[in-house]
Amino acid sequence: MQTFNHLITTRPHEVRQVFISDLHLSPEEPALVQAFLALLDDCLALPVLKRLFILGDWFEVWIGDDAYLTLSDDARQTHWLTPLIAKLKQLRIKGCEILVMHGNRDFLLGQPFCSLFGGELIDEQYMLTIGQQHYRLEHGDALCTDDKKYQFFRKIMRNRLTQWYLLNKSLEKRLAIAEKMRQKSQKNNANKAAHIMDVNDEAVIHAVANSDALLHGHTHRPDIHQATDDKKRYVLGDWRLIDKEKRQPIVNAVIGVTITNAHSDSNKANFELVEFSSLV
């Protein structure tokens, strides 16, 4: 796997699409926010980039678009999300589509927020043709079917009535509910066997039945797996802060890119996992 301190490779004219997930951005982790802004700067410098996919858990917690949309102009000027929105808007104006998928942490994310920068909220599962192969894109939590309690919770939280109920509570109450859910999740996960929180083989086989490859995040276990004899499963990584105690810590992530030779057509595009590192 190739590693880049920036996503500006020796072949910048060949990067057509970028795929990321599990950034878990929050004001409590400014290093991750800085690293995301650095990635966006790199994307702006890629001359033929056509799409940026964010495949879930963009944010550590999202209690509703109104938490930002209802802010005054003065409050927005100093809000940590404002620089991200501005940079994403630049990328969209340049001609790059920004496609955002829900994760298990930000399932209340809505199209109104994405519209601030010209982004599009996409549904699971999203089918994408890369070269001559059909890729199925999803966050990945639905594949962890061995975790019965989580799947029950997921079904409830993805229900429109549940989301309507939550979004009609005050921001303060939603924040309290989110914090309680996060603490309970951390406690439950600490007592679960590692394999329970990973994908189920049968669920993967079912997922790739009508596609050539599967791409997801969620598990925080970046790798390339052989899903079946002729189909692969690509796992994007979470964004991690390394060497926290050093003067310049590093944010590291495994992301996906679509590469097309500058002298060939889109039918010869290839998908690759690469390691992205950013000095904070």
Coordinates of C-alpha atoms in Angstrom, one line a residue, residues 25-233:
L25 CA -14.8 14.9 13.5
S26 CA -15.6 16.9 16.6
P27 CA -14.4 20.2 18.2
E28 CA -12.8 18.0 20.9
E29 CA -10.4 16.5 18.3
P30 CA -9.0 19.6 16.4
A31 CA -6.2 17.5 14.9
L32 CA -8.6 15.4 12.9
V33 CA -10.4 18.6 11.7
Q34 CA -7.0 20.0 10.6
A35 CA -6.2 16.8 8.8
F36 CA -9.5 16.8 6.9
L37 CA -8.9 20.4 5.9
A38 CA -5.4 19.3 4.6
L39 CA -7.1 16.5 2.6
L40 CA -9.5 19.0 1.1
D41 CA -6.6 21.3 0.1
D42 CA -5.0 18.3 -1.6
C43 CA -8.3 17.5 -3.4
L44 CA -8.5 21.1 -4.6
A45 CA -5.0 20.7 -6.1
L46 CA -6.0 17.5 -8.1
P47 CA -6.8 18.8 -11.6
V48 CA -9.3 16.1 -12.7
L49 CA -10.9 15.0 -9.4
K50 CA -14.6 14.3 -10.1
R51 CA -16.0 12.9 -6.9
L52 CA -15.3 12.9 -3.1
F53 CA -17.2 10.2 -1.2
I54 CA -17.7 10.4 2.6
L55 CA -19.0 6.9 3.5
G56 CA -20.4 7.5 7.0
D57 CA -19.2 8.6 10.5
W58 CA -18.0 11.9 9.1
F59 CA -18.8 13.3 12.6
E60 CA -18.4 11.8 16.0
V61 CA -22.0 12.8 16.8
W62 CA -24.6 14.7 14.8
I63 CA -27.7 15.9 16.7
G64 CA -29.4 17.5 13.7
D65 CA -28.7 20.0 11.0
D66 CA -30.5 22.8 13.0
A67 CA -27.6 22.7 15.5
Y68 CA -25.7 24.7 12.9
L69 CA -28.4 26.1 10.6
T70 CA -30.0 28.0 13.4
L71 CA -26.8 29.8 14.5
S72 CA -26.5 33.5 14.1
D73 CA -24.1 34.9 11.5
D74 CA -21.7 35.9 14.2
A75 CA -21.8 32.5 15.8
R76 CA -21.1 30.8 12.5
Q77 CA -18.0 32.9 11.9
T78 CA -16.3 31.3 14.9
H79 CA -17.8 27.8 14.6
W80 CA -15.5 24.9 13.9
L81 CA -17.7 23.7 11.0
T82 CA -17.5 26.9 9.0
P83 CA -14.0 26.4 7.6
L84 CA -15.0 22.9 6.5
I85 CA -18.1 24.1 4.7
A86 CA -16.1 26.9 3.0
K87 CA -13.5 24.5 1.7
L88 CA -16.0 21.9 0.6
K89 CA -17.9 24.7 -1.3
Q90 CA -14.6 25.6 -3.1
L91 CA -14.2 22.0 -4.1
R92 CA -17.8 21.8 -5.4
I93 CA -17.4 25.0 -7.4
K94 CA -14.3 23.5 -9.0
G95 CA -16.5 20.7 -10.3
C96 CA -16.0 17.9 -7.8
E97 CA -19.2 16.2 -6.6
I98 CA -19.4 15.6 -2.8
L99 CA -21.4 12.6 -1.9
V100 CA -22.1 11.9 1.7
M101 CA -23.5 8.7 3.3
H102 CA -24.9 8.2 6.8
G103 CA -22.9 6.3 9.4
N104 CA -23.9 4.9 12.8
R105 CA -22.7 8.2 14.5
D106 CA -24.3 10.8 12.1
F107 CA -27.5 9.2 11.0
L108 CA -29.4 12.5 11.7
L109 CA -27.3 14.3 9.0
G110 CA -29.7 15.8 6.5
Q111 CA -29.6 17.3 3.0
P112 CA -30.1 20.9 4.2
F113 CA -26.6 20.8 5.8
C114 CA -25.1 19.2 2.7
S115 CA -26.7 21.8 0.5
L116 CA -24.6 24.5 2.3
F117 CA -21.6 23.3 0.2
G118 CA -23.4 21.7 -2.7
G119 CA -23.1 18.2 -1.5
E120 CA -25.6 15.3 -2.0
L121 CA -26.7 12.9 0.7
I122 CA -26.8 9.4 -0.8
D123 CA -28.5 6.2 0.5
E124 CA -27.0 2.9 1.3
Q125 CA -26.3 0.9 -0.7
Y126 CA -24.8 3.0 -3.4
M127 CA -23.7 1.3 -6.7
L128 CA -20.7 2.7 -8.5
T129 CA -19.0 1.6 -11.7
I130 CA -15.2 1.8 -11.6
G131 CA -13.7 0.8 -14.9
Q132 CA -15.7 -2.3 -15.9
Q133 CA -16.5 -3.4 -12.4
H134 CA -19.6 -2.6 -10.3
Y135 CA -18.8 -1.6 -6.7
R136 CA -21.2 -1.7 -3.8
L137 CA -20.6 1.2 -1.3
E138 CA -21.9 1.2 2.2
H139 CA -20.9 2.4 5.7
G140 CA -20.5 -1.2 6.9
D141 CA -22.4 -1.5 10.1
A142 CA -25.2 -3.4 8.5
L143 CA -22.7 -6.2 7.7
C144 CA -22.0 -6.8 11.4
T145 CA -24.9 -9.1 11.8
D146 CA -23.4 -11.1 14.7
D147 CA -24.0 -8.1 16.9
K148 CA -27.7 -8.7 17.4
K149 CA -28.2 -5.9 20.0
Y150 CA -26.6 -3.4 17.7
Q151 CA -28.6 -4.4 14.7
F152 CA -31.8 -4.0 16.7
F153 CA -30.6 -0.6 17.8
R154 CA -29.7 0.3 14.3
K155 CA -33.2 -0.6 13.0
I156 CA -34.8 1.6 15.6
M157 CA -32.5 4.6 15.0
R158 CA -32.9 4.4 11.2
N159 CA -36.7 4.5 11.5
R160 CA -38.1 7.7 10.2
L161 CA -40.5 8.0 13.2
T162 CA -37.7 7.6 15.7
Q163 CA -35.7 10.3 13.8
W164 CA -38.7 12.6 13.7
Y165 CA -39.2 12.1 17.5
L166 CA -35.5 13.0 18.2
L167 CA -35.4 16.0 15.9
N168 CA -38.5 17.5 17.6
K169 CA -36.7 17.5 21.0
S170 CA -34.6 20.5 22.0
L171 CA -30.9 20.7 21.0
E172 CA -30.0 20.4 24.7
K173 CA -32.0 17.2 25.1
R174 CA -30.7 15.7 21.9
L175 CA -27.1 16.4 23.1
A176 CA -27.8 14.7 26.4
I177 CA -29.3 11.7 24.6
A178 CA -26.4 11.4 22.2
E179 CA -23.9 11.5 25.1
K180 CA -25.8 8.9 27.0
M181 CA -25.9 6.6 23.9
R182 CA -22.2 7.1 23.3
Q183 CA -21.3 6.2 26.8
K184 CA -23.5 3.1 26.7
S185 CA -22.0 2.1 23.3
Q186 CA -18.5 2.4 24.7
K187 CA -19.4 0.3 27.7
N188 CA -21.1 -2.4 25.6
N189 CA -18.3 -2.6 23.1
A190 CA -15.7 -3.1 25.8
N191 CA -17.4 -6.4 26.8
K192 CA -17.9 -7.7 23.2
A193 CA -15.6 -10.2 21.5
A194 CA -13.7 -8.7 18.6
H195 CA -15.3 -10.9 16.0
I196 CA -18.8 -9.8 17.0
M197 CA -18.0 -6.2 16.0
D198 CA -16.6 -7.3 12.6
V199 CA -18.5 -8.2 9.5
N200 CA -20.3 -11.5 9.1
D201 CA -19.0 -13.6 6.2
E202 CA -22.5 -14.6 5.1
A203 CA -23.6 -11.0 5.1
V204 CA -20.6 -10.1 2.9
I205 CA -21.4 -12.8 0.4
H206 CA -25.0 -11.6 0.2
A207 CA -23.8 -8.0 -0.2
V208 CA -21.6 -8.8 -3.2
A209 CA -24.1 -11.1 -4.9
N210 CA -25.0 -8.5 -7.5
S211 CA -21.7 -6.6 -7.7
D212 CA -18.1 -7.2 -8.4
A213 CA -16.6 -5.7 -5.2
L214 CA -17.6 -4.3 -1.9
L215 CA -16.3 -1.1 -0.3
H216 CA -17.1 0.0 3.3
G217 CA -15.7 1.4 6.5
H218 CA -17.1 1.3 10.1
T219 CA -14.9 -1.6 11.5
H220 CA -11.7 0.5 11.8
R221 CA -9.8 -2.5 10.3
P222 CA -8.6 -1.3 6.9
D223 CA -7.6 -4.1 4.6
I224 CA -8.3 -5.9 1.3
H225 CA -10.2 -9.2 1.7
Q226 CA -11.2 -11.9 -0.7
A227 CA -14.9 -11.9 -0.3
T228 CA -15.5 -14.8 -2.7
D229 CA -13.3 -16.6 -5.2
D230 CA -13.6 -13.7 -7.7
K231 CA -14.8 -10.7 -5.6
K232 CA -12.9 -8.5 -3.2
R233 CA -13.9 -6.5 -0.1

